Amino acid sequence: MKRVGVLGTGQMGVGIAQVLAQTGHEVLLWNRTEDSLEWGLTAIRQGLDRLLKKERISQLDHKDTLAHIRGVVAPEELKAADIVIEAVPEDLNLKKELYARLHLICADDVIFASNTSSLSVTSLARDSGRPEHFIGMHFFNPVQVMKLVEIVRGLATSGETTERVRALALAMGKIPLDAKDYPGFVVNRIVMPMINEAIFALEQGVADAKTIDECMKLGCNHPMGPLALADLVGLDIVLAILESLQREFGDPRYRPCSLLRKYVEAGWFGSKTSRGFYTY
Ligand code: 3HC
């Protein structure tokens, strides 16, 4: 699978596109507006500039990687893709609409992989019109650095689809591990309650944000503290995942801390809005 469509130019879409291009794949990066597309392409260029500056890549790699990415606005352009990785916002209607459109454009055996972190893969698969060729391919932030890809089969996902997607993850230099289609899969089910608990601790004044993070770094050897991690992932995303865990399991232990809700209401989404538990 050499030609990969990537839908969405948020943190995840941009990271996925960059890693694909760096590992020799032809990328068709899609967003519905020219402005968002330009933003995504600029983010990739800046990421590669940083690698060049650190001498992690050569000038030739830099040029070659960018040449592997073509930004597209018309969904029809994705007809050329062997697989489409969807990383648009977690809006069910938006995803449904996109799948319905692409289902008519792409050949029947083209795989649709979703980077969803909070929706049921089985249910998205049904909406895709091609449940056997639909799968969850869950990357982690920052995609350029994190090795894991959770491979999540829907009830109807075929064995062949799973093998092809696993091979693609390996070709991207990632480590694919299987997770069942339960809310949060493995990582988010464990990490999001931890982040939530850190926010409860902050709300109750157990310690300030910096101290909570330092405690988890020094006491548990985590590379970054849970509040800084929440800022990196995006507080809006953390809230959406916790709400999904609470809704799907029907278990109050996943209830999002009201302080998290307040930050999201204020538009403090973390590093992407320059303000979250820290300022950037
Ligand atoms: N993009 C690209 N590269 C980045 C980056 C970014 N946003 N942030 C850091 N890096 C690179 C740096 O350039 C550096 O590369 P180098 O070694 O080649 O110079 C390397 O990562 C290490 O970075 P730093 O030295 O600046 O800082 P750290 O050593 O603290 O590493 C980190 C930063 C990799 C983000 C590390 O703190 C970490 O692993 N944090 C935990 C991340 C994590 O848990 N992610 C999962 C979140 S859950 C999720 O994503 C699921 C989703 O559904 C919400």
mmCIF file of N, CA, C and O and ligand atoms in Angstrom, residues 11-12 15 18 47 50-51 54 56 90 115-118 138-146 150 184-185 187-188 191-192 194-195 217 222-225 229-230 232-234 237-238 241, ligand 1:
data_model
loop_
_atom_site.group_PDB
_atom_site.id
_atom_site.type_symbol
_atom_site.label_atom_id
_atom_site.label_comp_id
_atom_site.label_asym_id
_atom_site.label_seq_id
_atom_site.Cartn_x
_atom_site.Cartn_y
_atom_site.Cartn_z
ATOM 1 N N GLN A 11 -3.348 17.823 14.677
ATOM 2 C CA GLN A 11 -2.058 17.281 15.144
ATOM 3 C C GLN A 11 -1.831 15.864 14.645
ATOM 4 O O GLN A 11 -0.735 15.514 14.230
ATOM 5 N N MET A 12 -2.895 15.050 14.691
ATOM 6 C CA MET A 12 -2.729 13.639 14.347
ATOM 7 C C MET A 12 -2.561 13.445 12.838
ATOM 8 O O MET A 12 -1.657 12.740 12.389
ATOM 9 N N GLY A 15 0.858 14.576 11.766
ATOM 10 C CA GLY A 15 1.898 13.634 12.206
ATOM 11 C C GLY A 15 1.888 12.367 11.368
ATOM 12 O O GLY A 15 2.940 11.865 10.942
ATOM 13 N N GLN A 18 3.272 13.075 7.918
ATOM 14 C CA GLN A 18 4.734 13.262 7.936
ATOM 15 C C GLN A 18 5.470 11.920 8.022
ATOM 16 O O GLN A 18 6.407 11.660 7.274
ATOM 17 N N GLY A 47 8.074 20.928 11.008
ATOM 18 C CA GLY A 47 8.575 19.733 11.701
ATOM 19 C C GLY A 47 9.842 19.227 11.027
ATOM 20 O O GLY A 47 10.825 18.865 11.687
ATOM 21 N N ARG A 50 12.845 21.451 11.700
ATOM 22 C CA ARG A 50 13.474 21.193 13.015
ATOM 23 C C ARG A 50 14.410 19.988 12.934
ATOM 24 O O ARG A 50 15.503 19.993 13.479
ATOM 25 N N LEU A 51 13.954 18.947 12.214
ATOM 26 C CA LEU A 51 14.786 17.743 12.080
ATOM 27 C C LEU A 51 16.064 18.059 11.302
ATOM 28 O O LEU A 51 17.137 17.542 11.605
ATOM 29 N N LYS A 54 18.512 19.906 13.464
ATOM 30 C CA LYS A 54 19.181 19.013 14.425
ATOM 31 C C LYS A 54 20.051 17.983 13.722
ATOM 32 O O LYS A 54 20.562 17.049 14.361
ATOM 33 N N ARG A 56 19.088 15.559 11.937
ATOM 34 C CA ARG A 56 18.502 14.218 11.978
ATOM 35 C C ARG A 56 18.153 13.739 10.564
ATOM 36 O O ARG A 56 18.022 12.568 10.311
ATOM 37 N N GLU A 90 -13.609 14.249 16.116
ATOM 38 C CA GLU A 90 -14.484 13.161 16.564
ATOM 39 C C GLU A 90 -15.961 13.559 16.490
ATOM 40 O O GLU A 90 -16.676 13.539 17.490
ATOM 41 N N ASN A 115 -8.540 6.804 12.832
ATOM 42 C CA ASN A 115 -7.702 7.079 14.002
ATOM 43 C C ASN A 115 -8.568 7.471 15.205
ATOM 44 O O ASN A 115 -8.085 8.070 16.159
ATOM 45 N N THR A 116 -9.833 7.098 15.172
ATOM 46 C CA THR A 116 -10.731 7.496 16.263
ATOM 47 C C THR A 116 -10.179 7.092 17.635
ATOM 48 O O THR A 116 -9.572 6.026 17.781
ATOM 49 N N SER A 117 -10.413 7.963 18.628
ATOM 50 C CA SER A 117 -9.982 7.609 19.976
ATOM 51 C C SER A 117 -11.180 7.436 20.898
ATOM 52 O O SER A 117 -11.024 7.025 22.036
ATOM 53 N N SER A 118 -12.375 7.747 20.414
ATOM 54 C CA SER A 118 -13.501 7.671 21.342
ATOM 55 C C SER A 118 -14.786 7.093 20.735
ATOM 56 O O SER A 118 -15.787 7.009 21.432
ATOM 57 N N HIS A 138 -5.063 3.382 15.569
ATOM 58 C CA HIS A 138 -5.000 4.453 16.569
ATOM 59 C C HIS A 138 -3.555 4.831 16.886
ATOM 60 O O HIS A 138 -2.821 4.043 17.496
ATOM 61 N N PHE A 139 -3.187 6.033 16.461
ATOM 62 C CA PHE A 139 -1.836 6.551 16.673
ATOM 63 C C PHE A 139 -1.791 7.369 17.965
ATOM 64 O O PHE A 139 -2.820 7.754 18.508
ATOM 65 N N PHE A 140 -0.573 7.679 18.413
ATOM 66 C CA PHE A 140 -0.394 8.415 19.673
ATOM 67 C C PHE A 140 0.413 9.689 19.458
ATOM 68 O O PHE A 140 1.252 9.764 18.564
ATOM 69 N N ASN A 141 0.150 10.638 20.286
ATOM 70 C CA ASN A 141 0.687 11.973 20.170
ATOM 71 C C ASN A 141 1.991 12.133 20.957
ATOM 72 O O ASN A 141 2.013 11.749 22.124
ATOM 73 N N PRO A 142 3.051 12.658 20.421
ATOM 74 C CA PRO A 142 3.257 13.083 19.044
ATOM 75 C C PRO A 142 3.541 11.890 18.125
ATOM 76 O O PRO A 142 4.424 11.062 18.423
ATOM 77 N N VAL A 143 2.806 11.832 17.029
ATOM 78 C CA VAL A 143 2.877 10.668 16.125
ATOM 79 C C VAL A 143 4.307 10.457 15.619
ATOM 80 O O VAL A 143 4.750 9.329 15.422
ATOM 81 N N GLN A 144 5.031 11.563 15.460
ATOM 82 C CA GLN A 144 6.398 11.456 14.919
ATOM 83 C C GLN A 144 7.317 10.678 15.863
ATOM 84 O O GLN A 144 8.350 10.166 15.437
ATOM 85 N N VAL A 145 6.922 10.606 17.154
ATOM 86 C CA VAL A 145 7.803 10.011 18.161
ATOM 87 C C VAL A 145 7.265 8.684 18.704
ATOM 88 O O VAL A 145 8.034 7.749 18.946
ATOM 89 N N MET A 146 5.961 8.610 18.916
ATOM 90 C CA MET A 146 5.403 7.464 19.629
ATOM 91 C C MET A 146 5.337 6.237 18.723
ATOM 92 O O MET A 146 4.862 6.311 17.594
ATOM 93 N N GLU A 150 -2.374 1.184 17.930
ATOM 94 C CA GLU A 150 -3.363 0.167 18.326
ATOM 95 C C GLU A 150 -4.161 -0.220 17.079
ATOM 96 O O GLU A 150 -4.690 0.655 16.381
ATOM 97 N N GLY A 184 -12.090 3.312 24.550
ATOM 98 C CA GLY A 184 -10.742 3.677 24.999
ATOM 99 C C GLY A 184 -9.673 2.683 24.586
ATOM 100 O O GLY A 184 -8.494 2.912 24.847
ATOM 101 N N PHE A 185 -10.093 1.557 23.995
ATOM 102 C CA PHE A 185 -9.157 0.487 23.625
ATOM 103 C C PHE A 185 -8.273 0.164 24.845
ATOM 104 O O PHE A 185 -8.825 -0.037 25.921
ATOM 105 N N VAL A 187 -4.882 1.968 25.718
ATOM 106 C CA VAL A 187 -4.128 3.093 26.303
ATOM 107 C C VAL A 187 -5.050 4.157 26.889
ATOM 108 O O VAL A 187 -4.881 4.553 28.048
ATOM 109 N N ASN A 188 -6.026 4.617 26.110
ATOM 110 C CA ASN A 188 -6.858 5.719 26.622
ATOM 111 C C ASN A 188 -7.703 5.292 27.811
ATOM 112 O O ASN A 188 -8.026 6.100 28.681
ATOM 113 N N VAL A 191 -4.941 5.688 30.525
ATOM 114 C CA VAL A 191 -4.276 6.981 30.728
ATOM 115 C C VAL A 191 -5.268 8.118 31.018
ATOM 116 O O VAL A 191 -4.955 9.035 31.780
ATOM 117 N N MET A 192 -6.472 8.050 30.435
ATOM 118 C CA MET A 192 -7.406 9.173 30.639
ATOM 119 C C MET A 192 -7.919 9.253 32.081
ATOM 120 O O MET A 192 -8.000 10.355 32.639
ATOM 121 N N MET A 194 -6.224 8.446 34.599
ATOM 122 C CA MET A 194 -5.081 8.973 35.357
ATOM 123 C C MET A 194 -5.014 10.495 35.226
ATOM 124 O O MET A 194 -4.833 11.213 36.217
ATOM 125 N N ILE A 195 -5.182 10.983 33.993
ATOM 126 C CA ILE A 195 -5.182 12.435 33.777
ATOM 127 C C ILE A 195 -6.329 13.080 34.564
ATOM 128 O O ILE A 195 -6.162 14.093 35.236
ATOM 129 N N LYS A 217 6.526 12.543 37.439
ATOM 130 C CA LYS A 217 7.774 12.319 36.691
ATOM 131 C C LYS A 217 8.813 11.660 37.601
ATOM 132 O O LYS A 217 9.442 10.672 37.234
ATOM 133 N N HIS A 222 7.457 8.820 34.707
ATOM 134 C CA HIS A 222 6.735 9.160 33.479
ATOM 135 C C HIS A 222 7.527 10.246 32.747
ATOM 136 O O HIS A 222 8.095 11.127 33.395
ATOM 137 N N PRO A 223 7.559 10.197 31.417
ATOM 138 C CA PRO A 223 8.364 11.206 30.694
ATOM 139 C C PRO A 223 7.827 12.616 30.853
ATOM 140 O O PRO A 223 8.571 13.579 30.805
ATOM 141 N N MET A 224 6.531 12.753 31.035
ATOM 142 C CA MET A 224 5.952 14.068 31.341
ATOM 143 C C MET A 224 4.788 13.859 32.301
ATOM 144 O O MET A 224 4.203 12.778 32.353
ATOM 145 N N GLY A 225 4.456 14.915 33.047
ATOM 146 C CA GLY A 225 3.380 14.773 34.021
ATOM 147 C C GLY A 225 2.022 14.715 33.345
ATOM 148 O O GLY A 225 1.867 15.119 32.185
ATOM 149 N N LEU A 229 0.680 16.379 29.865
ATOM 150 C CA LEU A 229 0.237 15.433 28.821
ATOM 151 C C LEU A 229 -1.160 15.812 28.318
ATOM 152 O O LEU A 229 -1.440 15.785 27.116
ATOM 153 N N ALA A 230 -2.027 16.208 29.268
ATOM 154 C CA ALA A 230 -3.378 16.631 28.877
ATOM 155 C C ALA A 230 -3.296 17.839 27.952
ATOM 156 O O ALA A 230 -4.003 17.910 26.940
ATOM 157 N N LEU A 232 -0.850 18.534 25.987
ATOM 158 C CA LEU A 232 -0.308 18.073 24.692
ATOM 159 C C LEU A 232 -1.400 17.414 23.849
ATOM 160 O O LEU A 232 -1.554 17.696 22.659
ATOM 161 N N VAL A 233 -2.184 16.546 24.479
ATOM 162 C CA VAL A 233 -3.247 15.820 23.756
ATOM 163 C C VAL A 233 -4.365 16.781 23.340
ATOM 164 O O VAL A 233 -4.948 16.657 22.262
ATOM 165 N N GLY A 234 -4.651 17.748 24.206
ATOM 166 C CA GLY A 234 -5.776 18.673 23.974
ATOM 167 C C GLY A 234 -6.856 18.387 25.008
ATOM 168 O O GLY A 234 -7.361 17.260 25.099
ATOM 169 N N ILE A 237 -10.054 17.043 23.694
ATOM 170 C CA ILE A 237 -9.991 15.612 23.335
ATOM 171 C C ILE A 237 -10.105 14.755 24.603
ATOM 172 O O ILE A 237 -10.833 13.760 24.639
ATOM 173 N N VAL A 238 -9.371 15.171 25.654
ATOM 174 C CA VAL A 238 -9.423 14.425 26.929
ATOM 175 C C VAL A 238 -10.867 14.364 27.418
ATOM 176 O O VAL A 238 -11.367 13.296 27.804
ATOM 177 N N ILE A 241 -13.000 11.979 25.329
ATOM 178 C CA ILE A 241 -12.704 10.557 25.576
ATOM 179 C C ILE A 241 -13.315 10.120 26.919
ATOM 180 O O ILE A 241 -13.933 9.054 27.020
HETATM 181 N N1 3HC B 1 6.562 16.512 17.243
HETATM 182 C C1 3HC B 1 7.646 15.914 16.747
HETATM 183 N N2 3HC B 1 8.696 15.528 17.519
HETATM 184 C C2 3HC B 1 8.620 15.815 18.820
HETATM 185 C C3 3HC B 1 7.506 16.445 19.398
HETATM 186 C C4 3HC B 1 6.448 16.801 18.541
HETATM 187 N N3 3HC B 1 5.337 17.389 19.001
HETATM 188 N N4 3HC B 1 7.733 16.586 20.726
HETATM 189 C C5 3HC B 1 8.934 16.053 20.962
HETATM 190 N N5 3HC B 1 9.465 15.584 19.831
HETATM 191 C C6 3HC B 1 10.759 14.925 19.675
HETATM 192 C C7 3HC B 1 11.876 15.901 19.944
HETATM 193 O O1 3HC B 1 12.190 16.639 18.774
HETATM 194 C C8 3HC B 1 12.997 14.995 20.369
HETATM 195 O O2 3HC B 1 13.568 14.396 19.230
HETATM 196 P P1 3HC B 1 15.141 14.076 19.169
HETATM 197 O O3 3HC B 1 15.397 13.097 20.269
HETATM 198 O O4 3HC B 1 15.307 13.516 17.805
HETATM 199 O O5 3HC B 1 15.822 15.388 19.386
HETATM 200 C C9 3HC B 1 12.267 13.870 21.124
HETATM 201 O O6 3HC B 1 10.896 13.920 20.688
HETATM 202 C C10 3HC B 1 12.335 14.079 22.610
HETATM 203 O O7 3HC B 1 11.788 15.357 22.875
HETATM 204 P P2 3HC B 1 12.330 16.334 24.002
HETATM 205 O O8 3HC B 1 13.758 16.018 24.291
HETATM 206 O O9 3HC B 1 12.007 17.730 23.609
HETATM 207 O O10 3HC B 1 11.409 16.070 25.234
HETATM 208 P P3 3HC B 1 11.083 14.708 25.956
HETATM 209 O O11 3HC B 1 12.263 13.827 26.058
HETATM 210 O O12 3HC B 1 10.351 15.090 27.189
HETATM 211 O O13 3HC B 1 10.054 13.989 24.979
HETATM 212 C C11 3HC B 1 7.822 13.472 24.510
HETATM 213 C C12 3HC B 1 8.862 14.585 24.603
HETATM 214 C C13 3HC B 1 8.215 12.498 23.418
HETATM 215 C C14 3HC B 1 6.510 14.138 24.165
HETATM 216 C C15 3HC B 1 7.787 12.732 25.894
HETATM 217 O O14 3HC B 1 7.616 13.666 26.917
HETATM 218 C C16 3HC B 1 6.677 11.711 25.964
HETATM 219 O O15 3HC B 1 6.840 10.587 25.527
HETATM 220 N N6 3HC B 1 5.556 12.089 26.583
HETATM 221 C C17 3HC B 1 4.393 11.202 26.730
HETATM 222 C C18 3HC B 1 3.583 11.214 25.453
HETATM 223 C C19 3HC B 1 2.388 10.323 25.562
HETATM 224 O O16 3HC B 1 2.105 9.715 26.572
HETATM 225 N N7 3HC B 1 1.634 10.285 24.472
HETATM 226 C C20 3HC B 1 0.392 9.520 24.412
HETATM 227 C C21 3HC B 1 -0.767 10.420 24.694
HETATM 228 S S1 3HC B 1 -2.315 9.584 24.581
HETATM 229 C C22 3HC B 1 -2.724 9.720 22.938
HETATM 230 O O17 3HC B 1 -2.037 10.312 22.149
HETATM 231 C C23 3HC B 1 -3.975 9.041 22.503
HETATM 232 C C24 3HC B 1 -4.922 9.951 21.809
HETATM 233 O O18 3HC B 1 -6.039 9.206 21.383
HETATM 234 C C25 3HC B 1 -5.386 11.088 22.668
#
